[in-house]
CSV table of N, CA, C and O in Angstrom, one decimal:
chain,number,residue,atom,x,y,z
A,221,MET,N,73.5,-18.2,-4.8
A,221,MET,CA,72.7,-17.5,-3.9
A,221,MET,C,72.8,-18.0,-2.5
A,221,MET,O,72.9,-17.3,-1.5
A,222,THR,N,72.9,-19.4,-2.4
A,222,THR,CA,73.1,-20.0,-1.1
A,222,THR,C,74.4,-19.6,-0.4
A,222,THR,O,74.5,-19.5,0.8
A,223,GLU,N,75.5,-19.4,-1.3
A,223,GLU,CA,76.8,-19.0,-0.7
A,223,GLU,C,76.7,-17.7,-0.1
A,223,GLU,O,77.3,-17.4,1.0
A,224,LEU,N,75.9,-16.7,-0.7
A,224,LEU,CA,75.8,-15.4,-0.2
A,224,LEU,C,75.0,-15.4,1.1
A,224,LEU,O,75.4,-14.7,2.1
A,225,ILE,N,74.0,-16.2,1.2
A,225,ILE,CA,73.3,-16.4,2.5
A,225,ILE,C,74.2,-17.0,3.6
A,225,ILE,O,74.2,-16.5,4.7
A,226,PHE,N,75.0,-17.9,3.2
A,226,PHE,CA,75.9,-18.6,4.1
A,226,PHE,C,76.9,-17.6,4.7
A,226,PHE,O,77.2,-17.5,5.9
A,227,VAL,N,77.5,-16.8,3.8
A,227,VAL,CA,78.5,-15.7,4.2
A,227,VAL,C,77.8,-14.7,5.0
A,227,VAL,O,78.4,-14.3,6.0
A,228,ALA,N,76.6,-14.3,4.7
A,228,ALA,CA,75.9,-13.3,5.5
A,228,ALA,C,75.6,-13.9,6.9
A,228,ALA,O,75.7,-13.1,7.9
A,229,LEU,N,75.2,-15.1,7.0
A,229,LEU,CA,75.0,-15.8,8.3
A,229,LEU,C,76.3,-15.8,9.1
A,229,LEU,O,76.3,-15.6,10.3
A,230,LEU,N,77.4,-16.2,8.5
A,230,LEU,CA,78.7,-16.2,9.2
A,230,LEU,C,79.1,-14.9,9.7
A,230,LEU,O,79.6,-14.7,10.8
A,231,ALA,N,78.8,-13.8,8.9
A,231,ALA,CA,79.2,-12.5,9.3
A,231,ALA,C,78.3,-12.0,10.4
A,231,ALA,O,78.8,-11.4,11.4
A,232,ALA,N,77.0,-12.4,10.4
A,232,ALA,CA,76.1,-12.0,11.5
A,232,ALA,C,76.5,-12.7,12.8
A,232,ALA,O,76.5,-12.2,13.9
A,233,LEU,N,76.9,-14.0,12.7
A,233,LEU,CA,77.4,-14.7,13.9
A,233,LEU,C,78.7,-14.2,14.4
A,233,LEU,O,78.9,-14.1,15.6
A,234,GLY,N,79.6,-13.8,13.5
A,234,GLY,CA,80.8,-13.2,14.0
A,234,GLY,C,80.6,-11.9,14.7
A,234,GLY,O,81.2,-11.6,15.7
A,235,TRP,N,79.7,-11.0,14.1
A,235,TRP,CA,79.4,-9.8,14.8
A,235,TRP,C,78.8,-10.0,16.2
A,235,TRP,O,79.1,-9.4,17.1
A,236,PHE,N,77.8,-11.0,16.3
A,236,PHE,CA,77.2,-11.3,17.5
A,236,PHE,C,78.2,-11.7,18.6
A,236,PHE,O,78.2,-11.3,19.7
A,237,TRP,N,79.1,-12.6,18.2
A,237,TRP,CA,80.1,-13.1,19.1
A,237,TRP,C,81.0,-11.9,19.6
A,237,TRP,O,81.3,-11.8,20.8
A,238,LEU,N,81.5,-11.1,18.7
A,238,LEU,CA,82.4,-10.0,19.0
A,238,LEU,C,81.6,-9.0,19.9
A,238,LEU,O,82.2,-8.5,20.9
A,239,ASN,N,80.4,-8.7,19.6
A,239,ASN,CA,79.6,-7.8,20.4
A,239,ASN,C,79.3,-8.4,21.8
A,239,ASN,O,79.3,-7.6,22.8
A,240,SER,N,79.1,-9.7,21.9
A,240,SER,CA,78.9,-10.3,23.2
A,240,SER,C,80.1,-10.2,24.0
A,240,SER,O,80.0,-10.0,25.2
A,241,MET,N,81.3,-10.4,23.4
A,241,MET,CA,82.6,-10.3,24.2
A,241,MET,C,82.8,-8.9,24.7
A,241,MET,O,83.2,-8.7,25.9
A,242,THR,N,82.5,-7.9,23.9
A,242,THR,CA,82.7,-6.5,24.4
A,242,THR,C,81.7,-6.2,25.5
A,242,THR,O,82.0,-5.4,26.4
A,243,SER,N,80.5,-6.7,25.3
A,243,SER,CA,79.4,-6.4,26.3
A,243,SER,C,79.8,-7.1,27.6
A,243,SER,O,79.6,-6.5,28.7
A,244,ARG,N,80.3,-8.3,27.6
A,244,ARG,CA,80.7,-9.0,28.8
A,244,ARG,C,81.8,-8.2,29.5
A,244,ARG,O,81.8,-8.1,30.7
A,245,GLU,N,82.8,-7.7,28.7
A,245,GLU,CA,83.9,-6.9,29.4
A,245,GLU,C,83.3,-5.6,30.0
A,245,GLU,O,83.7,-5.3,31.1
A,246,THR,N,82.3,-5.0,29.4
A,246,THR,CA,81.7,-3.8,30.0
A,246,THR,C,81.0,-4.2,31.3
A,246,THR,O,81.0,-3.5,32.2
A,247,ALA,N,80.3,-5.4,31.3
A,247,ALA,CA,79.6,-5.8,32.4
A,247,ALA,C,80.5,-6.2,33.6
A,247,ALA,O,80.2,-5.9,34.7
A,248,VAL,N,81.7,-6.8,33.3
A,248,VAL,CA,82.6,-7.1,34.3
A,248,VAL,C,83.1,-5.8,35.0
A,248,VAL,O,83.3,-5.6,36.2
A,249,ALA,N,83.4,-4.8,34.1
A,249,ALA,CA,83.9,-3.5,34.6
A,249,ALA,C,82.9,-2.8,35.5
A,249,ALA,O,83.2,-2.2,36.5
A,250,ALA,N,81.6,-2.9,35.1
A,250,ALA,CA,80.5,-2.3,35.8
A,250,ALA,C,80.3,-3.0,37.2
A,250,ALA,O,80.1,-2.4,38.2
A,251,ALA,N,80.4,-4.3,37.2
A,251,ALA,CA,80.3,-5.1,38.4
A,251,ALA,C,81.4,-4.8,39.3
A,251,ALA,O,81.3,-4.6,40.6
A,252,ARG,N,82.6,-4.6,38.8
A,252,ARG,CA,83.8,-4.3,39.6
A,252,ARG,C,83.6,-2.9,40.2
A,252,ARG,O,83.9,-2.7,41.4
A,253,ARG,N,83.2,-1.9,39.4
A,253,ARG,CA,82.9,-0.5,40.0
A,253,ARG,C,81.8,-0.6,41.1
A,253,ARG,O,82.0,0.1,42.1
A,254,GLY,N,80.8,-1.3,40.8
A,254,GLY,CA,79.7,-1.4,41.8
A,254,GLY,C,80.2,-2.1,43.1
A,254,GLY,O,79.9,-1.6,44.2
A,255,CYS,N,81.0,-3.1,43.0
A,255,CYS,CA,81.6,-3.7,44.2
A,255,CYS,C,82.5,-2.8,44.9
A,255,CYS,O,82.5,-2.7,46.2
A,256,ASP,N,83.3,-2.1,44.2
A,256,ASP,CA,84.3,-1.1,44.8
A,256,ASP,C,83.5,0.0,45.5
A,256,ASP,O,83.9,0.4,46.6
A,257,ALA,N,82.4,0.5,44.9
A,257,ALA,CA,81.7,1.5,45.5
A,257,ALA,C,81.0,1.1,46.8
A,257,ALA,O,80.9,1.9,47.8
A,258,ASP,N,80.6,-0.2,46.9
A,258,ASP,CA,80.0,-0.7,48.1
A,258,ASP,C,81.0,-1.4,49.1
A,258,ASP,O,80.6,-2.0,50.1
A,259,GLN,N,82.2,-1.3,48.7
A,259,GLN,CA,83.3,-1.9,49.5
A,259,GLN,C,83.1,-3.4,49.8
A,259,GLN,O,83.2,-3.9,50.9
A,260,VAL,N,82.7,-4.1,48.7
A,260,VAL,CA,82.6,-5.6,48.8
A,260,VAL,C,83.5,-6.2,47.7
A,260,VAL,O,84.1,-5.5,46.9
A,261,GLN,N,83.7,-7.5,47.8
A,261,GLN,CA,84.7,-8.2,46.9
A,261,GLN,C,83.9,-8.9,45.8
A,261,GLN,O,83.0,-9.7,46.0
A,262,LEU,N,84.3,-8.6,44.5
A,262,LEU,CA,83.8,-9.3,43.4
A,262,LEU,C,84.4,-10.6,43.3
A,262,LEU,O,85.7,-10.8,43.3
A,263,LEU,N,83.6,-11.7,43.4
A,263,LEU,CA,84.2,-13.1,43.4
A,263,LEU,C,84.4,-13.6,42.0
A,263,LEU,O,83.6,-13.3,41.1
A,264,ASP,N,85.4,-14.3,41.8
A,264,ASP,CA,85.7,-15.0,40.5
A,264,ASP,C,86.0,-14.0,39.4
A,264,ASP,O,86.4,-14.4,38.3
A,265,ASP,N,85.9,-12.7,39.6
A,265,ASP,CA,86.2,-11.7,38.7
A,265,ASP,C,85.6,-11.9,37.3
A,265,ASP,O,86.2,-11.7,36.3
A,266,THR,N,84.3,-12.3,37.3
A,266,THR,CA,83.6,-12.6,36.1
A,266,THR,C,82.1,-12.4,36.2
A,266,THR,O,81.6,-12.3,37.3
A,267,VAL,N,81.4,-12.4,35.1
A,267,VAL,CA,79.9,-12.3,35.1
A,267,VAL,C,79.4,-13.5,34.2
A,267,VAL,O,80.2,-14.0,33.4
A,268,ALA,N,78.2,-13.8,34.3
A,268,ALA,CA,77.5,-14.9,33.5
A,268,ALA,C,76.3,-14.3,32.9
A,268,ALA,O,75.5,-13.7,33.6
A,269,LEU,N,76.1,-14.5,31.6
A,269,LEU,CA,74.9,-14.1,30.9
A,269,LEU,C,73.6,-14.8,31.5
A,269,LEU,O,73.6,-16.0,31.6
A,270,ALA,N,72.7,-14.0,31.9
A,270,ALA,CA,71.5,-14.5,32.5
A,270,ALA,C,70.2,-14.3,31.6
A,270,ALA,O,69.3,-15.1,31.7
A,271,SER,N,70.2,-13.2,30.9
A,271,SER,CA,69.1,-13.0,30.0
A,271,SER,C,69.6,-12.2,28.8
A,271,SER,O,70.5,-11.4,28.8
A,272,LEU,N,68.8,-12.4,27.7
A,272,LEU,CA,69.1,-11.7,26.4
A,272,LEU,C,67.8,-11.5,25.7
A,272,LEU,O,67.1,-12.5,25.5
A,273,ARG,N,67.5,-10.3,25.4
A,273,ARG,CA,66.3,-10.0,24.7
A,273,ARG,C,66.4,-8.7,23.9
A,273,ARG,O,67.3,-7.9,24.2
A,274,LEU,N,65.5,-8.4,23.0
A,274,LEU,CA,65.4,-7.2,22.3
A,274,LEU,C,64.7,-6.1,23.1
A,274,LEU,O,63.7,-6.4,23.8
A,275,ALA,N,65.1,-4.9,23.0
A,275,ALA,CA,64.5,-3.8,23.7
A,275,ALA,C,64.8,-2.5,22.9
A,275,ALA,O,65.7,-2.5,22.0
A,276,ARG,N,64.1,-1.4,23.2
A,276,ARG,CA,64.3,-0.2,22.5
A,276,ARG,C,65.1,0.8,23.5
A,276,ARG,O,64.8,0.8,24.7
A,277,ASN,N,66.1,1.5,22.9
A,277,ASN,CA,66.8,2.4,23.7
A,277,ASN,C,66.1,3.8,23.7
A,277,ASN,O,65.0,3.9,23.3
A,278,ASP,N,66.7,4.8,24.3
A,278,ASP,CA,66.1,6.1,24.4
A,278,ASP,C,65.8,6.8,23.1
A,278,ASP,O,64.9,7.7,23.0
A,279,HIS,N,66.5,6.4,22.0
A,279,HIS,CA,66.3,6.9,20.7
A,279,HIS,C,65.3,6.1,19.9
A,279,HIS,O,65.1,6.4,18.7
A,280,GLY,N,64.7,5.1,20.5
A,280,GLY,CA,63.7,4.2,19.8
A,280,GLY,C,64.3,3.1,18.9
A,280,GLY,O,63.6,2.4,18.2
A,281,GLN,N,65.7,3.0,19.0
A,281,GLN,CA,66.3,2.0,18.2
A,281,GLN,C,66.2,0.6,18.9
A,281,GLN,O,66.3,0.5,20.1
A,282,LEU,N,66.1,-0.4,18.1
A,282,LEU,CA,66.1,-1.8,18.6
A,282,LEU,C,67.5,-2.3,18.9
A,282,LEU,O,68.3,-2.3,18.0
A,283,VAL,N,67.7,-2.6,20.2
A,283,VAL,CA,69.1,-3.1,20.6
A,283,VAL,C,68.9,-4.3,21.5
A,283,VAL,O,67.7,-4.7,21.9
A,284,LEU,N,70.0,-4.9,21.9
A,284,LEU,CA,69.9,-6.1,22.8
A,284,LEU,C,70.0,-5.6,24.2
A,284,LEU,O,70.9,-4.8,24.6
A,285,ARG,N,69.2,-6.1,25.1
A,285,ARG,CA,69.3,-5.9,26.5
A,285,ARG,C,69.8,-7.2,27.1
A,285,ARG,O,69.2,-8.3,26.9
A,286,ARG,N,71.0,-7.1,27.7
A,286,ARG,CA,71.6,-8.3,28.3
A,286,ARG,C,71.6,-8.1,29.8
A,286,ARG,O,71.9,-7.1,30.3
A,287,GLY,N,71.3,-9.2,30.5
A,287,GLY,CA,71.4,-9.2,32.0
A,287,GLY,C,72.5,-10.2,32.4
A,287,GLY,O,72.6,-11.3,31.9
A,288,TYR,N,73.4,-9.8,33.2
A,288,TYR,CA,74.6,-10.6,33.7
A,288,TYR,C,74.5,-10.7,35.2
A,288,TYR,O,74.3,-9.8,35.9
A,289,ARG,N,74.7,-12.0,35.6
A,289,ARG,CA,74.8,-12.2,37.1
A,289,ARG,C,76.2,-12.3,37.5
A,289,ARG,O,77.1,-12.7,36.7
A,290,PHE,N,76.5,-11.9,38.7
A,290,PHE,CA,77.8,-12.1,39.3
A,290,PHE,C,77.7,-12.3,40.8
A,290,PHE,O,76.6,-12.1,41.3
A,291,GLU,N,78.7,-12.8,41.4
A,291,GLU,CA,78.7,-13.1,42.8
A,291,GLU,C,79.7,-12.2,43.5
A,291,GLU,O,80.8,-11.9,43.0
A,292,TYR,N,79.4,-11.8,44.7
A,292,TYR,CA,80.2,-10.9,45.5
A,292,TYR,C,80.1,-11.4,46.9
A,292,TYR,O,79.2,-12.1,47.3
A,293,SER,N,81.1,-10.9,47.8
A,293,SER,CA,81.1,-11.2,49.2
A,293,SER,C,81.3,-10.0,50.0
A,293,SER,O,82.1,-9.1,49.7
A,294,ASP,N,80.5,-9.8,51.0
A,294,ASP,CA,80.6,-8.7,51.9
A,294,ASP,C,81.4,-9.0,53.2
A,294,ASP,O,81.9,-8.1,53.8
A,295,THR,N,81.6,-10.3,53.5
A,295,THR,CA,82.4,-10.7,54.6
A,295,THR,C,83.6,-11.5,54.3
A,295,THR,O,84.5,-11.7,55.1
A,296,GLY,N,83.6,-12.1,53.1
A,296,GLY,CA,84.7,-13.0,52.7
A,296,GLY,C,84.4,-14.4,52.9
A,296,GLY,O,85.0,-15.3,52.4
A,297,ASP,N,83.3,-14.7,53.7
A,297,ASP,CA,82.9,-16.1,54.0
A,297,ASP,C,81.5,-16.4,53.3
A,297,ASP,O,81.0,-17.5,53.5
A,298,ASN,N,81.0,-15.5,52.5
A,298,ASN,CA,79.7,-15.9,51.9
A,298,ASN,C,79.7,-15.5,50.5
A,298,ASN,O,80.6,-14.8,50.0
A,299,ARG,N,78.6,-15.9,49.8
A,299,ARG,CA,78.4,-15.5,48.4
A,299,ARG,C,77.0,-14.9,48.2
A,299,ARG,O,76.1,-15.5,48.7
A,300,ARG,N,77.0,-13.7,47.6
A,300,ARG,CA,75.7,-13.0,47.3
A,300,ARG,C,75.7,-12.8,45.8
A,300,ARG,O,76.7,-12.7,45.2
A,301,GLU,N,74.5,-12.6,45.3
A,301,GLU,CA,74.3,-12.5,43.9
A,301,GLU,C,74.0,-11.0,43.5
A,301,GLU,O,73.2,-10.4,44.2
A,302,GLY,N,74.7,-10.5,42.5
A,302,GLY,CA,74.4,-9.2,41.9
A,302,GLY,C,74.0,-9.3,40.5
A,302,GLY,O,74.1,-10.4,39.9
A,303,MET,N,73.6,-8.2,39.9
A,303,MET,CA,73.1,-8.2,38.5
A,303,MET,C,73.5,-6.9,37.8
A,303,MET,O,73.5,-5.9,38.4
A,304,VAL,N,74.0,-7.0,36.6
A,304,VAL,CA,74.3,-5.9,35.7
A,304,VAL,C,73.4,-6.0,34.5
A,304,VAL,O,73.3,-7.1,33.9
A,305,THR,N,72.8,-4.9,34.1
A,305,THR,CA,71.9,-4.9,32.9
A,305,THR,C,72.5,-3.9,32.0
A,305,THR,O,72.8,-2.8,32.3
A,306,LEU,N,72.7,-4.4,30.7
A,306,LEU,CA,73.2,-3.5,29.6
A,306,LEU,C,72.1,-3.3,28.6
A,306,LEU,O,71.4,-4.3,28.2
A,307,LEU,N,71.9,-2.1,28.2
A,307,LEU,CA,71.0,-1.8,27.1
A,307,LEU,C,71.8,-1.4,25.9
A,307,LEU,O,72.4,-0.3,25.9
A,308,GLY,N,72.0,-2.2,25.0
A,308,GLY,CA,73.0,-2.0,23.9
A,308,GLY,C,74.4,-2.1,24.5
A,308,GLY,O,74.7,-3.1,25.1
A,309,SER,N,75.2,-1.1,24.4
A,309,SER,CA,76.5,-1.1,25.0
A,309,SER,C,76.6,-0.2,26.2
A,309,SER,O,77.6,-0.1,26.8
A,310,ARG,N,75.4,0.3,26.7
A,310,ARG,CA,75.4,1.2,27.8
A,310,ARG,C,74.9,0.4,29.1
A,310,ARG,O,74.0,-0.4,29.0
A,311,VAL,N,75.6,0.7,30.2
A,311,VAL,CA,75.2,0.1,31.5
A,311,VAL,C,73.9,0.7,31.9
A,311,VAL,O,73.8,1.9,32.1
A,312,GLU,N,72.9,-0.1,32.1
A,312,GLU,CA,71.6,0.4,32.5
A,312,GLU,C,71.5,0.4,34.0
A,312,GLU,O,71.1,1.4,34.7
A,313,THR,N,71.7,-0.7,34.7
A,313,THR,CA,71.7,-0.8,36.1
A,313,THR,C,72.7,-1.8,36.6
A,313,THR,O,73.2,-2.7,35.9
A,314,VAL,N,73.1,-1.6,37.9
A,314,VAL,CA,74.0,-2.5,38.6
A,314,VAL,C,73.3,-2.7,39.9
A,314,VAL,O,72.9,-1.8,40.6
A,315,ARG,N,73.0,-4.0,40.3
A,315,ARG,CA,72.3,-4.3,41.5
A,315,ARG,C,73.2,-5.2,42.4
A,315,ARG,O,73.7,-6.2,42.0
A,316,LEU,N,73.4,-4.8,43.6
A,316,LEU,CA,74.0,-5.6,44.7
A,316,LEU,C,73.0,-5.9,45.7
A,316,LEU,O,72.5,-4.9,46.4
A,317,GLY,N,72.6,-7.1,45.9
A,317,GLY,CA,71.5,-7.4,46.9
A,317,GLY,C,70.2,-6.7,46.4
A,317,GLY,O,69.7,-6.9,45.3
A,318,ASN,N,69.7,-5.9,47.3
A,318,ASN,CA,68.4,-5.2,47.0
A,318,ASN,C,68.7,-3.7,46.7
A,318,ASN,O,67.8,-2.9,46.6
A,319,VAL,N,70.0,-3.3,46.5
A,319,VAL,CA,70.3,-2.0,46.2
A,319,VAL,C,70.6,-1.8,44.7
A,319,VAL,O,71.4,-2.5,44.2
A,320,TRP,N,69.9,-0.9,44.1
A,320,TRP,CA,70.1,-0.6,42.7
A,320,TRP,C,70.9,0.7,42.5
A,320,TRP,O,70.7,1.6,43.3
A,321,SER,N,71.7,0.7,41.5
A,321,SER,CA,72.4,2.0,41.2
A,321,SER,C,72.6,2.0,39.6
A,321,SER,O,72.4,1.0,39.0
A,322,VAL,N,72.8,3.2,39.1
A,322,VAL,CA,73.0,3.4,37.7
A,322,VAL,C,74.4,3.9,37.4
A,322,VAL,O,75.1,4.5,38.1
């Protein structure tokens, strides 16, 4: 019985890791699109996980809501912070400074 629990735990951790990697790729693409739309430069070409919690989607299903921070520059000499929020695998919001978009 303990072997079955161990295998189930390993499978759950594997799923979480794979899901986190695809979510991160989605967040990077959303940050890149947001920066391109505002004609600013995405710095370091990456995002960092800032928050992770459970939430319900539009269908009432329990999914993970992930918040990712990224940095961008509007002049090339400064760093500003942006945020991408994913609800499940869907981009919920992209924020650059005080401007929100979906």
